[in-house]
Structure formats: C-alpha cells, structure tokens
Amino acid sequence: MRLSVDPTLAASWLIARLPRYRALPGSVDLLLDANRRYADFGRDQVDAAIRFGVGKFPGLDAHFLLAEELFPVCSPKLLRGTHPLKTPADLRHHTLLHNDWSSRQGKWPTWQDWLTQAGVKGVDARSGLHFNDGLVVIEAALGGQGVYLANTTAVQDLILAKKLVAPFAARVKSDLGYYFVCPEHAARRREIATLRDWLLAEAAADRQAGLNQGSAT
C-alpha cells in the first residue's frame, strides 16, 4: 500500500512507530512516498496520505491525527557556556533558526509570533539562519548552531531522548495539523481502515501521554 507523507513527519514521528503497525494482524507492506507536495490520488497511484492543513480536503475522507504547537528548542549545550539560556531574553545572545516554510492552507507561526506571545523585547525576530526544510534545521539545532522554533511532532521524540531541550514554557498554537486522508470510495478497504485506526490510536496515545495536545480546529 502506498502512503504519501511529509518527509519531516515520516523521519521524526512515523518511522519509529512503524514496528507496532507491522506487528498488527491485517497490516500490509507499505511504500512510504515521502513528499512535501500533496499527492494526486488520481494520478500518483497513492492509496492514502497524511496531509498537513486545517482539515479542508474536499472529496476525501479525512481524520484528524495530530495538532501542532511551536516552541524554542536547542541542544543542551546552549544551557551552559558564556550566555546560557535561562530566560527568553537570553535569546538575544543566540542565533535564531528559522524554517521558512509556507502552507497553502494556513499561516505557520514565526519567531515574531512566539516572541510577542512570550512578551520578549529586544530580540530581532528576523535574524539568524534561514532554511526551507525542517529536517535540515533540526540538524542545525542538534549541532548547537542555534535555537529553533520547532513544531511538536518534529521534536517530541528528540526531547524525550534528551538530544534537544525546550528551555521555555511558552508555546504558540498553529491552526494547522496532520490528517489521515484517502478517497471516500476507498475508506472502507480493510488495509486502509487498519492503517487509519492504528494511526488514530498512536496519535491518541501521544495526547494521553501529554506529548501532543490539541484537537481539530
């Protein structure tokens, strides 16, 4: 079965959980089509997809999986040194890492949004290193090159592994989230229903554990 999925979600969240899917009765072999563009179900021979948006997917059967909040993360090494990160104001001494990504469905929060919500002044929200790929900017954060305004699903496992830390409590919510989608006529196929129900259970387990909060907007 061919599943279209965003590369960052695949690498940061899905891959680590796949052994549990493969252990299920009724699981099938998957072909993960890691692609940032929306798959065309009529042209691309895709059976199902995990799409990022506000849940408006005309003609598709859609189920909410994961919400997104954004918050600063960094390597633990930035909590030490000449200018340790102790308060949000300390960000002025550090490089801000940006993911200059845009969605066709809604606005993606920026450093300016987070700084405003946290009441931080004196930090240039546009300064720092800019990237157009989430996986690359995560590598920069892991390498201690700066502080990344990261989304929950991209870094929650890295935080649990203590490879990244979230030094501040303030978070800014996004109206965008991840949804499992498939053509309406395919929703009752056994293999698609098995995958969908497993993904819904994994997402619910994350919420129950406090790893991913929020609901469909």
Short mmCIF file of C-alpha atoms in Angstrom, two decimals, residues 14-24:
data_model
loop_
_atom_site.label_atom_id
_atom_site.label_comp_id
_atom_site.label_asym_id
_atom_site.label_seq_id
_atom_site.Cartn_x
_atom_site.Cartn_y
_atom_site.Cartn_z
CA LEU A 14 6.20 7.79 11.83
CA ILE A 15 9.30 5.63 11.28
CA ALA A 16 9.91 4.96 14.99
CA ARG A 17 6.32 3.74 15.39
CA LEU A 18 6.11 1.53 12.30
CA PRO A 19 7.21 -1.69 14.08
CA ARG A 20 3.98 -1.54 16.09
CA TYR A 21 1.96 -1.29 12.89
CA ARG A 22 3.82 -4.17 11.28
CA ALA A 23 3.05 -6.35 14.31
CA LEU A 24 -0.69 -5.86 13.82
#
